Short mmCIF file of C-alpha atoms and ligand atoms in Angstrom, two decimals:
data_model
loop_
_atom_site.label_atom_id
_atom_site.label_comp_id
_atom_site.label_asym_id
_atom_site.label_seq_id
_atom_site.Cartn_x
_atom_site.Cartn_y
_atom_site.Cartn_z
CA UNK A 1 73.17 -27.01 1.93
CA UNK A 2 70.03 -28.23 2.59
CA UNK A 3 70.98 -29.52 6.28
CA UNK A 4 67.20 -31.33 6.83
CA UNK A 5 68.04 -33.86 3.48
CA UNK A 6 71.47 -34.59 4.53
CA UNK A 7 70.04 -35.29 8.15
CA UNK A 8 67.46 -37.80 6.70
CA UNK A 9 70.05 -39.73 4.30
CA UNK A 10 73.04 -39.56 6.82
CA UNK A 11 70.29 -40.98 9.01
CA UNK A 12 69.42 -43.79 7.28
CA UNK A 13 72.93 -44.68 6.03
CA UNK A 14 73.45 -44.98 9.85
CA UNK A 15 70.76 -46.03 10.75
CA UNK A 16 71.10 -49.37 9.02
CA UNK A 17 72.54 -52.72 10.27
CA UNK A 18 72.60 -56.47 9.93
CA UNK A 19 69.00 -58.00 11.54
CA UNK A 20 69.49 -61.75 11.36
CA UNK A 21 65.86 -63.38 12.16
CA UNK A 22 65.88 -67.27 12.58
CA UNK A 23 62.91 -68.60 13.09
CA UNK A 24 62.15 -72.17 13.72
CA UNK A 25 58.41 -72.31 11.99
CA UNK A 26 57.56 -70.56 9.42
CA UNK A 27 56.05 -66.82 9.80
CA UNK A 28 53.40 -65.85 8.22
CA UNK A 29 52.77 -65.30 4.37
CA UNK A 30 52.76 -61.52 3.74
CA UNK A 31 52.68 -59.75 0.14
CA UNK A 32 55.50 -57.59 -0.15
CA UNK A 33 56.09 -57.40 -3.84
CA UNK A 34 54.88 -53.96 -4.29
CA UNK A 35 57.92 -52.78 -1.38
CA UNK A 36 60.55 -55.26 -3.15
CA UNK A 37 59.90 -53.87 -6.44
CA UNK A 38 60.31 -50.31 -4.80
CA UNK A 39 63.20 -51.16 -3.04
CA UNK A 40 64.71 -52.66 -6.44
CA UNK A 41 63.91 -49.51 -8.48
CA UNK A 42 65.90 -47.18 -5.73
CA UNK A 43 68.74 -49.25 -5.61
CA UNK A 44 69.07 -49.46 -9.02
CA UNK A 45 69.74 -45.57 -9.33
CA UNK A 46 74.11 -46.95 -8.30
CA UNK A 47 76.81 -46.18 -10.40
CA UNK A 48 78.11 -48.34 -12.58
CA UNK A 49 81.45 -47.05 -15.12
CA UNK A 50 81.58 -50.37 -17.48
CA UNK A 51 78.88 -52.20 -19.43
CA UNK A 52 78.43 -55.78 -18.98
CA UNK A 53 79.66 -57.97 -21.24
CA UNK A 54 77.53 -59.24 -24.33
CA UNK A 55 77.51 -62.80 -23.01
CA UNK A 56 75.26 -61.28 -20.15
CA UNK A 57 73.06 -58.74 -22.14
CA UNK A 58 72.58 -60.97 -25.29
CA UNK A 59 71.36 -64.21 -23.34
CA UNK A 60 68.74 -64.99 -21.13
CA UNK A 61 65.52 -62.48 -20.47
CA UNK A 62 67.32 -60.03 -18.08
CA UNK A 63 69.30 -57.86 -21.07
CA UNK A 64 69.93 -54.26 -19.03
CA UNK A 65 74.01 -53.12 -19.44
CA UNK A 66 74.40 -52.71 -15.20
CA UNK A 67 76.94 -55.56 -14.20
CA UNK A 68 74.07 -56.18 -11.67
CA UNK A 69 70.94 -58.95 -11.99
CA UNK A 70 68.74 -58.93 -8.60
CA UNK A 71 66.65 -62.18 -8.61
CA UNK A 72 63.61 -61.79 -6.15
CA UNK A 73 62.02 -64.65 -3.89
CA UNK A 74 58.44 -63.24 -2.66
CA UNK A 75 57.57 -65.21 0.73
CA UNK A 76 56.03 -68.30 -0.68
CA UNK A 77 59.31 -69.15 -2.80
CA UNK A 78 61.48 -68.42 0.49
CA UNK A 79 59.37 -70.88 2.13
CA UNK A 80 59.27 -73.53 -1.11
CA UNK A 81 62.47 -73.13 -0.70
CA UNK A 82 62.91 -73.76 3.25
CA UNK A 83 61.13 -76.81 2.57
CA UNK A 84 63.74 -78.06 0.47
CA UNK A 85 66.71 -77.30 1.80
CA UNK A 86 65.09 -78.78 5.48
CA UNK A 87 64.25 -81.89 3.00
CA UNK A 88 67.73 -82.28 1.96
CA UNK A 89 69.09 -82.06 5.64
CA UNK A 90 70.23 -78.36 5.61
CA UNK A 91 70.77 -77.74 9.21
CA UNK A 92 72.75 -74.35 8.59
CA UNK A 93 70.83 -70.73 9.09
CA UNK A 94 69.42 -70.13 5.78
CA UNK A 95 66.20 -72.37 6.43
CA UNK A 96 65.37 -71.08 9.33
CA UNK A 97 65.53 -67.45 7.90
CA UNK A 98 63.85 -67.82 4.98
CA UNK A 99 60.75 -69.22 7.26
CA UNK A 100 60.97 -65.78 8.40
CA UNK A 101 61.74 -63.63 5.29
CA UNK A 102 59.17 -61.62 3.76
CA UNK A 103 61.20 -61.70 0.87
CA UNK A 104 64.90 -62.81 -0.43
CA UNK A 105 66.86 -61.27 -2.91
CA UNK A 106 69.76 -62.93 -4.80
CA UNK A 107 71.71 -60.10 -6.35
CA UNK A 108 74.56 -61.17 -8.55
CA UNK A 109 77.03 -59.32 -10.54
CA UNK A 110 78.42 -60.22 -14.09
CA UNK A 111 81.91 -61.40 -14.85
CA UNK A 112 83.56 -60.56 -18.10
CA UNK A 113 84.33 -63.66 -19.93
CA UNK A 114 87.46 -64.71 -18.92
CA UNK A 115 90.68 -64.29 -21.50
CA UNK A 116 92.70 -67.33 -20.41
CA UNK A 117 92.90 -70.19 -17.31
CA UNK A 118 91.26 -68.65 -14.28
CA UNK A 119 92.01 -69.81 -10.65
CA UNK A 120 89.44 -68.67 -8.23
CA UNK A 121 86.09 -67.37 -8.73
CA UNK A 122 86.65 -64.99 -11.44
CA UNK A 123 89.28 -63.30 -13.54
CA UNK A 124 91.21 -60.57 -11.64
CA UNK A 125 91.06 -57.65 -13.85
CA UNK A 126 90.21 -54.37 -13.16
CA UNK A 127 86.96 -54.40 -15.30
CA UNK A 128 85.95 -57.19 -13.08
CA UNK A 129 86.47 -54.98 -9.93
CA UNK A 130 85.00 -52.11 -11.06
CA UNK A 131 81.56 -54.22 -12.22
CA UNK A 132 81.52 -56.14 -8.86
CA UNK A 133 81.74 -52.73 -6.93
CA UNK A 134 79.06 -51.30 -8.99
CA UNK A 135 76.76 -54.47 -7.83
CA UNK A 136 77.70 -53.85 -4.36
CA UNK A 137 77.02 -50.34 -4.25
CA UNK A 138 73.64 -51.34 -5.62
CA UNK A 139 73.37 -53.57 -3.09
CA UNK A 140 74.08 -51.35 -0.69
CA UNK A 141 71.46 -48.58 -2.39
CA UNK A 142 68.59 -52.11 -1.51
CA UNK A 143 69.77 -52.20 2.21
CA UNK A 144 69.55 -48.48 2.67
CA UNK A 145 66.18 -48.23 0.63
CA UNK A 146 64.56 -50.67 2.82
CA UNK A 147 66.03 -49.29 6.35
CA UNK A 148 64.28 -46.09 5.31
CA UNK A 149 61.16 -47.92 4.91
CA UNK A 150 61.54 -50.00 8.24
CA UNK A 151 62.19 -53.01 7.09
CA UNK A 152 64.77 -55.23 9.01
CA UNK A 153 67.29 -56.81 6.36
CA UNK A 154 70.62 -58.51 6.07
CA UNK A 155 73.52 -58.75 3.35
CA UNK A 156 74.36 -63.11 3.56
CA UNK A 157 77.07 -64.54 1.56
CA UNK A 158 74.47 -66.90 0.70
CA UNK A 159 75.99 -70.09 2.12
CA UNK A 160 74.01 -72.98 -0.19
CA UNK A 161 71.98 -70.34 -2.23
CA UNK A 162 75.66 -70.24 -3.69
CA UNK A 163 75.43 -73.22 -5.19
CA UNK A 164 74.74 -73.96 -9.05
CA UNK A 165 71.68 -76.52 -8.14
CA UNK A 166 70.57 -73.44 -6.26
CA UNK A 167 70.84 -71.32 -9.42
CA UNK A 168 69.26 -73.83 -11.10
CA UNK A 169 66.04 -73.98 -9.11
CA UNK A 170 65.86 -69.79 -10.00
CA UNK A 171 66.91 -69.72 -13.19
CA UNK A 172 69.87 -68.33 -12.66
CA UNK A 173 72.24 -68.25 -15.69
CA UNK A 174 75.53 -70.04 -14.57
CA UNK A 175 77.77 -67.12 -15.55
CA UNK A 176 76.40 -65.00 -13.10
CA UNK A 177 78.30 -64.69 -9.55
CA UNK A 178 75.92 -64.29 -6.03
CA UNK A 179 77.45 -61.28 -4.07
CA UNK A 180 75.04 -61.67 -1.83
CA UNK A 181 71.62 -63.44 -0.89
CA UNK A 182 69.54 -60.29 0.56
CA UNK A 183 67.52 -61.44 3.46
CA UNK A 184 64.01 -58.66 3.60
CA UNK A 185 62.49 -59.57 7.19
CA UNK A 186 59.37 -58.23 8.59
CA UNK A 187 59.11 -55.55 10.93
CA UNK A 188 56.64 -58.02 13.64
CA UNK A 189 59.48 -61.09 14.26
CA UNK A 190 57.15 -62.85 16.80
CA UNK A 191 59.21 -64.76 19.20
CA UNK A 192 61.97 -65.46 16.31
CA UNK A 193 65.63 -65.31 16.82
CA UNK A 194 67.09 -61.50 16.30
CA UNK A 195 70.77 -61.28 15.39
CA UNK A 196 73.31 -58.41 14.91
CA UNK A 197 76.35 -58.73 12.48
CA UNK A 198 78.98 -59.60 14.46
CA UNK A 199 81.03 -57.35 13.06
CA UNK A 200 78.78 -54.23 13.99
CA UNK A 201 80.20 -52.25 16.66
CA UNK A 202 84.02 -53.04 15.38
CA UNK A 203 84.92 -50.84 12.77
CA UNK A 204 86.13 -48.27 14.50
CA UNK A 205 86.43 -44.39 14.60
CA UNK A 206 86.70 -42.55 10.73
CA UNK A 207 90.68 -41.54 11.59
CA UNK A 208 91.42 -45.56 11.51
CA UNK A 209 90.51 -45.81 8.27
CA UNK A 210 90.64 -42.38 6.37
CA UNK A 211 93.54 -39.77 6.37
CA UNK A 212 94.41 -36.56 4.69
CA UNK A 213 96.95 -36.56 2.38
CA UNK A 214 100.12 -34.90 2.75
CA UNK A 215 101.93 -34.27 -0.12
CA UNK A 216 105.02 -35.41 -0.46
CA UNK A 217 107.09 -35.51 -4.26
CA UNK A 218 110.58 -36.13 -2.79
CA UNK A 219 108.84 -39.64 -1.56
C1 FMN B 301 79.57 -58.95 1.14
C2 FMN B 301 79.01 -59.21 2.52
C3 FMN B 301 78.70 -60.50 2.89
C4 FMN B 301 78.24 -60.76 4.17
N1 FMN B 301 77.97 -62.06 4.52
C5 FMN B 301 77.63 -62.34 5.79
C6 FMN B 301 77.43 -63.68 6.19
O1 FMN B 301 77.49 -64.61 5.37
N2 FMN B 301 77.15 -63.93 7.48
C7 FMN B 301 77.04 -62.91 8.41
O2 FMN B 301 76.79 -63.19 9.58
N3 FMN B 301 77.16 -61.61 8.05
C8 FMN B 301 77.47 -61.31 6.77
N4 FMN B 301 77.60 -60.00 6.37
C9 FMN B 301 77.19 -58.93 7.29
C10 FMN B 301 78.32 -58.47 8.20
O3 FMN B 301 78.54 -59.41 9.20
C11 FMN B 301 77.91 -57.11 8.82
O4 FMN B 301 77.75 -56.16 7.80
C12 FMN B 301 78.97 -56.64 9.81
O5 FMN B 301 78.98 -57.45 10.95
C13 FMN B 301 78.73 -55.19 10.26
O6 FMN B 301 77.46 -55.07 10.85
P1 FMN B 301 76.37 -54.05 10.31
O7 FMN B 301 75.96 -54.52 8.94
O8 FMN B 301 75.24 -54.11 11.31
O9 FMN B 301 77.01 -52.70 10.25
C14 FMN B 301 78.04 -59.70 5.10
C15 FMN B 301 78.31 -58.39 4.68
C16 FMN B 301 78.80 -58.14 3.42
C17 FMN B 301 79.09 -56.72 3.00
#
């Protein structure tokens, strides 16, 4: 075992954590494409076990099989887009974060058309799970790619970057589901707002969630 690697990844995996960074003006303009598109290329190394459905791969420019589609907003478009939503009376936190992002990623996942009626989001089968946990884990490959480069990030539910008008103004097919709007802050946060997840220091020790398995086959 090569004990330095696993150092450096286990590391980073813990090393990483929610940075929420409000700020009330914007920050300044900074070019990190070249990072995102780094970033992107790492995180798209996640598993995936089913293709995406045809209605995904066969429309629209993005045509890859991964039940993933990362849409990236360089600073000026998370600013643009500030601008907006402040226009249209957004008082929530997404404004005042994307004056500070360097960058914002929606990442979406792909839904299999569904067979029938559908209450909810999306159909509950268990090709939807396994494509939406594929996403995530790419999603999760982004966070960790960019804690190992320093930069501060943070997994949103996306709050009105949910919404279709939203996907309209990026182009965003309409099939496509957000799992998460990908906040990429920079390392120099000025006198903005810092954050943790609130759920950070909660999870507890490994033994409340994981066991070993006893056997049992008169259960
Ligand atoms: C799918 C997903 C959506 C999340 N959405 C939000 C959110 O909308 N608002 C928020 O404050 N934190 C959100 N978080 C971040 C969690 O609050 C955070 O991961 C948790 O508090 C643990 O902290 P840590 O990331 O620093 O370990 C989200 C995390 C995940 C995985």
């Amino acid at each position: 075992m090569d004990a330095e690697r696993a150092g450096m990844v286990d590391g980073v995996i813990r090393e990483r954590r929610t940075t929420k960074v409000l700020a009330d003006a914007p920050l300044p303009v900074v070019d990190a494409r070249g990072t995102v598109e780094e970033l992107v290329a790492t995180a798209g190394w996640a598993p995936f076990h089913r293709v995406a459905s045809r209605m995904h791969t066969e429309s629209g420019a993005l045509t890859s099989i991964v039940p993933w589609r990362f849409h990236l907003l360089d600073a000026p478009a998370c600013r643009a887009l500030r601008q907006v939503l402040l226009e249209r009376g957004d008082r929530s936190k997404i404004p005042r974060m994307l004056a500070a992002a360097t960058a914002m990623v929606q990442a979406t996942w792909l839904p299999n058309p569904p067979r029938g009626p559908v209450t909810g989001l999306f159909e509950a089968t268990e090709e939807n799970m396994e494509h939406l946990a594929a996403a995530g884990a790419a999603v999760q490959n982004l966070l960790l790619a960019a804690t190992a480069r320093g930069v501060p990030n943070y997994w949103s539910s996306g709050g009105v970057l949910r919404e279709p008008e939203a996907f309209g103004w990026m182009g965003i097919p309409a099939g496509q589901i957000l799992l998460g709007a990908v906040f990429l802050f920079p390392a120099d946060t000025g006198d903005a707002e810092v954050n943790p997840g609130s759920h950070r220091d909660r999870r507890g020790a490994p033994s409340d969630w994981s066991r070993w398995v006893e056997l049992d086959f008169t259960r």
